[in-house]
C-alpha positions as semicolon CSV with decimal commas, in nm:
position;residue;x (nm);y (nm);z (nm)
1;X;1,450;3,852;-2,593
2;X;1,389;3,705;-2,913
3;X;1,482;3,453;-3,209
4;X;1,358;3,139;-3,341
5;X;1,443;2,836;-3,181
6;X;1,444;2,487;-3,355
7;X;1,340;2,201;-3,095
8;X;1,437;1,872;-3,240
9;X;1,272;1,563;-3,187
10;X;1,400;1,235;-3,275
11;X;1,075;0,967;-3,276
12;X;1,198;0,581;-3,238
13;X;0,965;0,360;-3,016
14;X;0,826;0,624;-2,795
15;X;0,394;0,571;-2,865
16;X;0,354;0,596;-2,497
17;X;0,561;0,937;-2,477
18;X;0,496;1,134;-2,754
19;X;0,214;1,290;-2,684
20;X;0,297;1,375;-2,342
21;X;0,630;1,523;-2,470
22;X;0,460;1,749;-2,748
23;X;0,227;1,884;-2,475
24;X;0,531;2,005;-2,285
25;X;0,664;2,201;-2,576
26;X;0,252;2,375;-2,624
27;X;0,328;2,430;-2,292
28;X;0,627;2,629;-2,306
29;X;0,621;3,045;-2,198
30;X;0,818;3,117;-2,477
31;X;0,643;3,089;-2,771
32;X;0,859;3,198;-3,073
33;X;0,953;2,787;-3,151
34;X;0,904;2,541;-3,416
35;X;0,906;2,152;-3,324
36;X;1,038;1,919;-3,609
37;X;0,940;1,550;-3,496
38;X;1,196;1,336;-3,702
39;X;1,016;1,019;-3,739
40;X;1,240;0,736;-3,768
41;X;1,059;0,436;-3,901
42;X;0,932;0,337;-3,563
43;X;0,731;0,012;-3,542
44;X;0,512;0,133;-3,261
45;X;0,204;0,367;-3,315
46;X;0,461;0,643;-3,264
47;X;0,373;0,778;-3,628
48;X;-0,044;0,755;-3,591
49;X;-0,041;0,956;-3,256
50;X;0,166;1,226;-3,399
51;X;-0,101;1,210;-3,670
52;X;-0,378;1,245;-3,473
53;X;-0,218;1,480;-3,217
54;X;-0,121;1,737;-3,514
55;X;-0,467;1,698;-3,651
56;X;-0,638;1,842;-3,262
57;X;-0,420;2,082;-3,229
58;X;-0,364;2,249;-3,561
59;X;-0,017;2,411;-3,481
60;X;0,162;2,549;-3,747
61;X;0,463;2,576;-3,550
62;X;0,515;2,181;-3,567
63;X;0,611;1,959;-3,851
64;X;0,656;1,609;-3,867
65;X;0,950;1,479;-4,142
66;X;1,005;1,144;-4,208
67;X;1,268;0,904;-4,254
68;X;1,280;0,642;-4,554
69;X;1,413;0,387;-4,357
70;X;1,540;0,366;-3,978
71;X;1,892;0,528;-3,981
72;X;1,896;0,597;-3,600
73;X;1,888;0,905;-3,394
74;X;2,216;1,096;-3,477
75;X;2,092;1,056;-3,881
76;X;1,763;1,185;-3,765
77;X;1,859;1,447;-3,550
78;X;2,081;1,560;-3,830
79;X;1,768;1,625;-4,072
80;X;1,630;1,831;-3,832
81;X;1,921;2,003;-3,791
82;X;1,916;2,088;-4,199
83;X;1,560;2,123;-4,194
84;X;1,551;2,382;-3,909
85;X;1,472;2,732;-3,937
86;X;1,531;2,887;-3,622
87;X;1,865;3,044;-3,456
88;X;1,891;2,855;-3,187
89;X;1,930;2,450;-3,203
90;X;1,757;2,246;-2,881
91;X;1,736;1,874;-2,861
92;X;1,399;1,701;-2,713
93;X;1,402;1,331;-2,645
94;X;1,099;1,217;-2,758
95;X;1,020;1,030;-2,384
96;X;1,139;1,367;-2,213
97;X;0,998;1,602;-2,096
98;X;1,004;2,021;-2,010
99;X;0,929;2,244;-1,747
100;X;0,723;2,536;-1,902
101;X;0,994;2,793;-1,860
102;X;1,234;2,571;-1,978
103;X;1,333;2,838;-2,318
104;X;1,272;3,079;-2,152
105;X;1,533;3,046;-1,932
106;X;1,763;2,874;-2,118
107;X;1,764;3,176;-2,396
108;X;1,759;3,449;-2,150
109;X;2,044;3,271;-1,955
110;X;2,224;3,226;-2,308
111;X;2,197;3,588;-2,389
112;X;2,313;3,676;-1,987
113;X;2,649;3,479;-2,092
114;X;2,685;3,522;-2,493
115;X;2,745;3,168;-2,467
116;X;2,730;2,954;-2,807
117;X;2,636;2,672;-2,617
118;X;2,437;2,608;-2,305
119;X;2,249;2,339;-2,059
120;X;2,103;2,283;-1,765
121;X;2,009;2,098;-1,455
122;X;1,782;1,818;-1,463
123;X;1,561;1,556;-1,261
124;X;1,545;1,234;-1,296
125;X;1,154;1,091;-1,321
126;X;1,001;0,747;-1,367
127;X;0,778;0,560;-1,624
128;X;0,449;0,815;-1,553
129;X;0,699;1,111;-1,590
130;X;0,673;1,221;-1,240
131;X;0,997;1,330;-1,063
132;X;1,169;1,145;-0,830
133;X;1,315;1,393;-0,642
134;X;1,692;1,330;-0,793
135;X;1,816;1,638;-0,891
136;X;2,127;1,664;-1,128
137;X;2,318;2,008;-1,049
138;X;2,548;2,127;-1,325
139;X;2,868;2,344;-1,304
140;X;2,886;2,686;-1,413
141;X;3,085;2,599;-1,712
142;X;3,247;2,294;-1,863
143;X;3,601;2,342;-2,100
144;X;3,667;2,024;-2,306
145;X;3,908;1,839;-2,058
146;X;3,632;1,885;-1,775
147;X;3,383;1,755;-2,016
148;X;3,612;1,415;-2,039
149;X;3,571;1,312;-1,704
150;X;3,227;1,497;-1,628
151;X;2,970;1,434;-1,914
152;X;2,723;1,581;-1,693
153;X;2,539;1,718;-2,025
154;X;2,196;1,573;-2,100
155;X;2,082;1,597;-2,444
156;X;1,729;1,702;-2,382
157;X;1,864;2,024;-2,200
158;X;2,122;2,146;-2,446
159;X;2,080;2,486;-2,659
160;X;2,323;2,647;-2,948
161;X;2,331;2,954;-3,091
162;X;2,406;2,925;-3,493
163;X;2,471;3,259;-3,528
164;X;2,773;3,179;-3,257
165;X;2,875;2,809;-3,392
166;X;2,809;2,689;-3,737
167;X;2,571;2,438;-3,830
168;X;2,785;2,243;-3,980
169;X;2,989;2,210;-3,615
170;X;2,663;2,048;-3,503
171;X;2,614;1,760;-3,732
172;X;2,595;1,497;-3,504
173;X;2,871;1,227;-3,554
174;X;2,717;0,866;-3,638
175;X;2,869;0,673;-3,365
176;X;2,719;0,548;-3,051
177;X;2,643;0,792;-2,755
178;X;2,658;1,068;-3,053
179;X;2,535;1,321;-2,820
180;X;2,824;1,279;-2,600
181;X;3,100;1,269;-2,881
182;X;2,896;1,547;-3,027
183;X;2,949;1,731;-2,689
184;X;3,361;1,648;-2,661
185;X;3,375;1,807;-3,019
186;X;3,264;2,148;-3,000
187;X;3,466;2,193;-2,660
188;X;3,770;2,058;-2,821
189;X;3,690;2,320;-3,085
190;X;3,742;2,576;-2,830
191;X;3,395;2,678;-2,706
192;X;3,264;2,672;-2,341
193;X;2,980;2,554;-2,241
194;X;2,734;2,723;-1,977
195;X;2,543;2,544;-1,728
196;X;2,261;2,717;-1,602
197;X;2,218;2,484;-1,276
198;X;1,820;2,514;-1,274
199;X;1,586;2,194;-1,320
200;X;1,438;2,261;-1,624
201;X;1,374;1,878;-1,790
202;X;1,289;1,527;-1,655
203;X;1,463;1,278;-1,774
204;X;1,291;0,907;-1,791
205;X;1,453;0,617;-1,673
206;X;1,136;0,343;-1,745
207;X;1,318;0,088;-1,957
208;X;1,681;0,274;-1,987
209;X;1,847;0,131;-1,653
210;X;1,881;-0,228;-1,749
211;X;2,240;-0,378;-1,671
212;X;2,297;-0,452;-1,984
213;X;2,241;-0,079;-2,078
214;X;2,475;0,002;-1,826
215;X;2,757;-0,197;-1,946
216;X;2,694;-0,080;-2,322
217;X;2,717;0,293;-2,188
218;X;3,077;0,149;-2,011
219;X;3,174;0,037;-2,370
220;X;3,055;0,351;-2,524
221;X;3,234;0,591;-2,340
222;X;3,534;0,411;-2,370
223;X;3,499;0,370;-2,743
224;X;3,497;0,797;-2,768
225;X;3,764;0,833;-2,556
226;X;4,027;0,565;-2,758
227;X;3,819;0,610;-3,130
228;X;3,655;0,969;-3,103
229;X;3,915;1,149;-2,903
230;X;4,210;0,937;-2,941
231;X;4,386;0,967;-2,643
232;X;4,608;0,732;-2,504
233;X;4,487;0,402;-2,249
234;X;4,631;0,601;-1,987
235;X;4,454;0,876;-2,027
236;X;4,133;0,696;-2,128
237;X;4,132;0,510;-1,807
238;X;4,187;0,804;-1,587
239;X;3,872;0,995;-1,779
240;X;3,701;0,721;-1,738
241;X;3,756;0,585;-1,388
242;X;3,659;0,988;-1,334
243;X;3,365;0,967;-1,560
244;X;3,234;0,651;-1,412
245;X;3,240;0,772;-1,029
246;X;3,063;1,104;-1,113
247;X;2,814;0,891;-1,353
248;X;2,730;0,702;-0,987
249;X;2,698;0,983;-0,792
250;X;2,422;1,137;-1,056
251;X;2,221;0,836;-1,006
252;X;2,263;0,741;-0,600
């Protein structure tokens, strides 16, 4: 098993995270990975405890770029997309967090399938990163019309091959819930994607379950489905009513 992979870090807001999250890439039992921490203008200390964490720990494998002004996650994910090095493409909230064997799984279960594009299972965890015990399971494999009503796919647990699916396919779009409309356009482009139904990430909810974050996710979904995807209000509705039942179940 081998190749380069490119983990790519988006850093908005996240000085009490950071750190943590870095640590959990060191940690990692594959070693053949380079981080690129895309900072986005944050007005926190995100920026001086990358700094400082850099400085201890002296790891060429890392590198911090920097945008001129905020432009948001999909524009920053999208320089380290161009910036990367590495065959294979994962994303890394920067509040999330990785099991160690988290690449190494993913990659060997990537090479098991010659998939182009794979994920995994994940747990939800609170403000102190601990687990909660709620356990997302994933299906073996999701085509695009599964993915309409199911967008079961996390970011932080994704994986692509380049050598499989071009780089250019995986310029984020600059919409909201760009992961997700992201996600919807590879599959339409006729790739499957994997799940490898392990719990490899914890995903933090500390300040991302507010109502009003809920009903903007509502809005956003629907937005792909009528501006993204363009299907009809019929079929957006039934998606969605889909999508928004499964999207309850993760959560109970």
């Amino acid at each position: 098993m081998d190749g380069l992979i490119s983990i790519i870090v988006p850093v908005y807001k996240v000085e009490n995270y950071i750190e943590e999250t870095i640590a959990c890439v060191e940690a990692q039992t594959y070693s053949d990975w380079e981080l690129l921490l895309v900072e986005d203008c944050s007005p926190d200390r995100s920026l001086e405890i990358i700094l400082h964490t850099l400085e201890r720990l002296g790891d060429a494998r890392i590198r911090l770029l920097r945008q001129p002004v905020n432009k948001g996650a999909a524009r920053a994910r999208n320089l380290g997309l161009r910036e990367a090095r590495g065959r294979y493409i994962a994303y890394l909230d920067g509040d999330d967090l990785w099991v160690p064997e988290k690449l190494e799984r993913e990659l060997l279960f990537m090479k098991e399938k010659g998939a182009a594009f794979v994920f995994s299972g994940y747990e939800f965890a609170d403000g102190q990163g601990r687990g909660t015990g709620k356990i997302v399971h994933v299906p073996k494999t999701l085509s695009y019309r599964q993915a309409l009503s199911n967008t079961t796919i996390f970011t932080s647990t994704v994986m692509f091959d380049t050598e499989k699916i071009s780089r250019d396919q995986l310029e984020m779009p600059v919409v909201k819930s760009e992961d997700t409309a992201l996600w919807f356009r590879v599959l339409r482009n006729g790739y499957t994607a994997y799940g490898l139904d392990e719990n490899l990430v914890k995903y933090r909810r500390a300040g991302k379950s507010l109502s009003s974050n809920k009903l903007e996710a509502l809005r956003r979904i629907w937005n792909l489905y009528r501006r993204q995807e363009g299907l009809s209000p019929w079929s957006s509705a039934w998606h969605f009513c889909l999508w928004a039942v499964r999207a309850v179940k993760r959560r109970m």
